Short mmCIF file of C-alpha atoms in Angstrom, two decimals:
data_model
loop_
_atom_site.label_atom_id
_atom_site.label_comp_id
_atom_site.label_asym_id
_atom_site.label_seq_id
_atom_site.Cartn_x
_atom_site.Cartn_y
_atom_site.Cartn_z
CA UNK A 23 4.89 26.50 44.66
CA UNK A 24 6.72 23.74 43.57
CA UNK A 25 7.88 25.54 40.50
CA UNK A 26 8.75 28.24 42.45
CA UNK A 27 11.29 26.47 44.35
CA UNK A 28 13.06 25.07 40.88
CA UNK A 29 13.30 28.54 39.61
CA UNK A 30 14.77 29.49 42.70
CA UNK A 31 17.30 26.85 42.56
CA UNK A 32 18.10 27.46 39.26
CA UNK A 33 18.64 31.01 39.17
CA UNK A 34 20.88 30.45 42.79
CA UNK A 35 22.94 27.61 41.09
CA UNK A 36 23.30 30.32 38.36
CA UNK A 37 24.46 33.16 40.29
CA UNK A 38 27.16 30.53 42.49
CA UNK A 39 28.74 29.67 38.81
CA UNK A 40 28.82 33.12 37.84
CA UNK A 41 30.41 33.74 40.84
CA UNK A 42 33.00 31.69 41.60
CA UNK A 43 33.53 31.28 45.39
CA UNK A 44 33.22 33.72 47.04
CA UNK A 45 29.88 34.15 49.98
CA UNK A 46 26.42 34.13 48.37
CA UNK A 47 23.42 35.78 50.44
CA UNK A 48 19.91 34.56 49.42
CA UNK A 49 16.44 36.09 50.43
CA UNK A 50 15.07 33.96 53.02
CA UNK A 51 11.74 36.47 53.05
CA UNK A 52 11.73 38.69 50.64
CA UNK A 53 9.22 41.14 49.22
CA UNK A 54 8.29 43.41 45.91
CA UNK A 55 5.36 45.80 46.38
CA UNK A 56 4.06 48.36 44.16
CA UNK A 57 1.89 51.44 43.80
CA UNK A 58 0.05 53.58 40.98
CA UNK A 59 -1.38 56.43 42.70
CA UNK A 60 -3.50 58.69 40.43
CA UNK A 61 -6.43 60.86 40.85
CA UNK A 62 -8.89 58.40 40.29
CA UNK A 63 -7.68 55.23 42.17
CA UNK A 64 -4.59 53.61 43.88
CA UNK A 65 -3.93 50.27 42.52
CA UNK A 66 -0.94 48.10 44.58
CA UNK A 67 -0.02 44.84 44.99
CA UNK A 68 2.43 42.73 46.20
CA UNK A 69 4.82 39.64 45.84
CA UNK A 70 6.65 37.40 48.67
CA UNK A 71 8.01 35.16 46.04
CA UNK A 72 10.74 36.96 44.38
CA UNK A 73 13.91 35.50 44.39
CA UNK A 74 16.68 37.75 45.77
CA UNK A 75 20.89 36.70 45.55
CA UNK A 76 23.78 39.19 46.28
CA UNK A 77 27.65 37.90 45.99
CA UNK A 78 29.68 39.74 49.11
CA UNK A 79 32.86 39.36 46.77
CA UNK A 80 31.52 41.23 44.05
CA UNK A 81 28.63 43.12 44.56
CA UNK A 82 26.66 41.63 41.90
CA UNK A 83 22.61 41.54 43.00
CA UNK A 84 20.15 39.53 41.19
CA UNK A 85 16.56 39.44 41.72
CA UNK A 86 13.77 37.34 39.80
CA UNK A 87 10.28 37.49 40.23
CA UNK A 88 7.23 35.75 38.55
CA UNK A 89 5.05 38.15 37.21
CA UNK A 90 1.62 36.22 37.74
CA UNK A 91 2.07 35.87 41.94
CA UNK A 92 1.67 39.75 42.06
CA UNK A 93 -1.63 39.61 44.40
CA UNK A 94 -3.94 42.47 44.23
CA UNK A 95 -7.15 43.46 46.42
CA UNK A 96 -9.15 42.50 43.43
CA UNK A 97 -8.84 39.71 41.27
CA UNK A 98 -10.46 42.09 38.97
CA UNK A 99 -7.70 44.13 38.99
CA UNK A 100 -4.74 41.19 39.09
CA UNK A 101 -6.54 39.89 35.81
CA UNK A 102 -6.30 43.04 34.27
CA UNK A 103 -2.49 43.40 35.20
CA UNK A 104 -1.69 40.33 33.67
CA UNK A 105 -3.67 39.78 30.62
CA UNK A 106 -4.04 43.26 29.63
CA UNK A 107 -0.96 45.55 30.70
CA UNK A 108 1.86 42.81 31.66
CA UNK A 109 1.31 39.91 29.45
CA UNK A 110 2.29 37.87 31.73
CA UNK A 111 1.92 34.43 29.80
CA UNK A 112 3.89 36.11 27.23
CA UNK A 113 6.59 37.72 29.57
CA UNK A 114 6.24 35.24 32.92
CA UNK A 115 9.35 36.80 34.94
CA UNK A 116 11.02 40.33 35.48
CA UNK A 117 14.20 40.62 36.23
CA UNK A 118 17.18 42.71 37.61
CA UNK A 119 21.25 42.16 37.26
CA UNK A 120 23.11 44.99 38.82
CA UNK A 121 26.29 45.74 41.13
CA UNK A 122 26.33 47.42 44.05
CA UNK A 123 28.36 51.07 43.62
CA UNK A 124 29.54 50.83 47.07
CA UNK A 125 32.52 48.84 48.81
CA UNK A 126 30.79 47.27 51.94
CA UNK A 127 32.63 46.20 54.80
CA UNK A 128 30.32 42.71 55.86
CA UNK A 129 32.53 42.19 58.62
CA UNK A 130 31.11 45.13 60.51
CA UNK A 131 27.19 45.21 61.73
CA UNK A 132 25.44 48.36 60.47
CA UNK A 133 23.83 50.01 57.99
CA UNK A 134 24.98 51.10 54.44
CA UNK A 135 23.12 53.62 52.04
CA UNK A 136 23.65 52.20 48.53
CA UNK A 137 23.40 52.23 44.87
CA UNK A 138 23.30 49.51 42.35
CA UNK A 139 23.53 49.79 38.66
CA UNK A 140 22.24 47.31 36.41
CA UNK A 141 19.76 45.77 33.99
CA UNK A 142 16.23 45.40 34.63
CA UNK A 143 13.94 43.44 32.45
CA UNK A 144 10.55 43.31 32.68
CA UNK A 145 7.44 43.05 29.75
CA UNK A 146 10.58 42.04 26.72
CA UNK A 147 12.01 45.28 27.33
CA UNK A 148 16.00 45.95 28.77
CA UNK A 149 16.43 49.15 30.55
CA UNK A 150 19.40 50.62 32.09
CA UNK A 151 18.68 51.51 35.77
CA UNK A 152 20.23 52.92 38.93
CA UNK A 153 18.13 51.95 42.43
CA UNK A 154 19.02 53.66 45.36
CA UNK A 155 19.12 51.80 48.64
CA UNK A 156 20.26 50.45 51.99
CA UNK A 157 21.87 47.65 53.30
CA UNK A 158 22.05 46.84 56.56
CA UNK A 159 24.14 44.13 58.39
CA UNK A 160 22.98 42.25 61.23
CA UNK A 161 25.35 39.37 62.54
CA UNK A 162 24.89 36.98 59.80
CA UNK A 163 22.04 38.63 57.88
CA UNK A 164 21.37 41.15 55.74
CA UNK A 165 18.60 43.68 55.53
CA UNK A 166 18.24 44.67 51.47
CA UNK A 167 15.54 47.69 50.91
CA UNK A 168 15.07 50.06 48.10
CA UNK A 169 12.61 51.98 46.69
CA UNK A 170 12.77 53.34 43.31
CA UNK A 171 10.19 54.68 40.43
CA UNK A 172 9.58 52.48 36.67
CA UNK A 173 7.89 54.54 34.24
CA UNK A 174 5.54 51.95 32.49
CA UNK A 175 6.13 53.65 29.05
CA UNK A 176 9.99 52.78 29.50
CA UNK A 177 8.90 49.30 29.19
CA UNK A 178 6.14 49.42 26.85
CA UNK A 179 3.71 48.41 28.92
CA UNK A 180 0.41 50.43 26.85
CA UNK A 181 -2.31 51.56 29.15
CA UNK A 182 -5.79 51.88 27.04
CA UNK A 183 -7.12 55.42 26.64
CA UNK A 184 -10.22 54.49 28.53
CA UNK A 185 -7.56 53.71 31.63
CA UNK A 186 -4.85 56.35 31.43
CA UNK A 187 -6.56 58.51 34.75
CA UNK A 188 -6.72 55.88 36.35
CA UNK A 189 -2.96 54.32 36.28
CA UNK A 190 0.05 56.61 36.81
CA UNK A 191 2.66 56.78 34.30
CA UNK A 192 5.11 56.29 37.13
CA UNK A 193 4.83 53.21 39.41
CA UNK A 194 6.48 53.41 42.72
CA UNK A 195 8.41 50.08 43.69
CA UNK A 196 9.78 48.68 46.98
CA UNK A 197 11.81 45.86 48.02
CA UNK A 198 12.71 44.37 50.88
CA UNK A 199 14.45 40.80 51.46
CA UNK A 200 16.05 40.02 54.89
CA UNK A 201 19.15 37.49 53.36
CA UNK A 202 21.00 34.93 54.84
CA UNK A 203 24.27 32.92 53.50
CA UNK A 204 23.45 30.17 51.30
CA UNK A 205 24.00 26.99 51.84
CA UNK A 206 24.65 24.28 49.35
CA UNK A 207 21.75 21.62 48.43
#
C-alpha cells in the first residue's frame, strides 16, 4: 500500500508540472473493472487502486494502474492473468494519456457525455484509442465513467490454444473515479 501511495504521488507531481497551473482533479475512489464473457466462462475482476488525474485547463486525463492489484474470484485465475497472459512482473503498470474532445464548462453542475483521445499502454504495447464517456459535475467533484472494449490481440497479450473458448478476444472495461481538486502535499 505504501508503494501505492508513492506512485500516486509521483505520477500527480507529474501531471501538476506538465500542467502548469491551472486546477488538477484527482480520484479520491476510483475504480477499473473488467469482463471476458465467452461461451465457456466469464472471467472479471477488479481494481480500486488506479490512479486517476484530469487538468480542468486542458483536458488532459491520466490514469495509472498496477497491473498485479487486479483481484479476481479465484486466485487461480488472478495467477493466471498475471504470470501467464499479462506479465505483470515484466509489464507492472498500464497506462492511459489522453484529452478530453469536449470543452466543459466546470463552473456549471451537470452532466457531460465525452470523448477522450489518447495513448493507452498496457503489456509493452502503445495503442491509439478513443473512450467514450461522461462527466458529471457535482459542486466540487467530479463523476468520471466510461466504458470501452480492448481487444487483447491489439496488445499482444497471447491466449494459449488450450484457452482461446474460454477468454474473449474482446475485453469489456469500465471506469469510474469520483475526483476531487487536489491539494498540495
Amino acid at each position: 500500500m505504501k508503494c501505492m501511495k508513492k506512485i500516486a504521488l509521483t505520477f500527480i507531481v507529474f501531471a501538476l508540472a506538465t500542467s502548469g497551473y491551472s486546477q488538477l482533479y484527482k480520484g479520491k475512489t476510483s475504480s477499473i473493472h473488467f469482463l471476458s464473457k465467452s461461451s465457456i466462462e466469464d472471467i472479471e475482476a477488479k481494481n480500486v487502486f488506479p490512479v486517476v488525474v484530469l487538468d480542468q485547463a486542458s483536458g488532459a486525463v491520466q490514469v495509472k494502474v498496477q497491473v498485479k492489484m487486479f483481484k479476481f474470484a479465484s486466485s487461480f485465475m488472478e495467477e493466471h492473468f498475471n504470470e501467464n497472459y499479462m506479465e505483470s512482473e515484466k509489464f507492472p503498470f498500464a497506462t492511459f494519456k489522453g484529452k478530453l474532445n469536449e470543452k466543459i464548462d466546470y463552473t456549471k453542475d451537470g452532466e457531460y457525455k465525452v470523448t477522450c483521445t489518447g495513448k493507452m499502454e498496457m503489456h509493452g504495447v502503445t495503442q491509439d484509442i478513443v473512450i467514450p464517456g461522461t462527466l458529471k459535475i457535482k459542486g466540487n467533484e467530479i463523476i468520471l465513467t466510461a466504458d470501452f472494449k480492448v481487444k487483447i490481440a491489439d496488445y499482444k497479450i497471447k491466449v494459449p490454444s488450450l484457452y482461446t473458448k474460454n477468454i474473449a478476444e474482446e475485453i469489456a472495461v469500465d471506469i469510474n473515479s469520483v475526483m476531487e481538486p487536489f491539494k498540495k502535499p
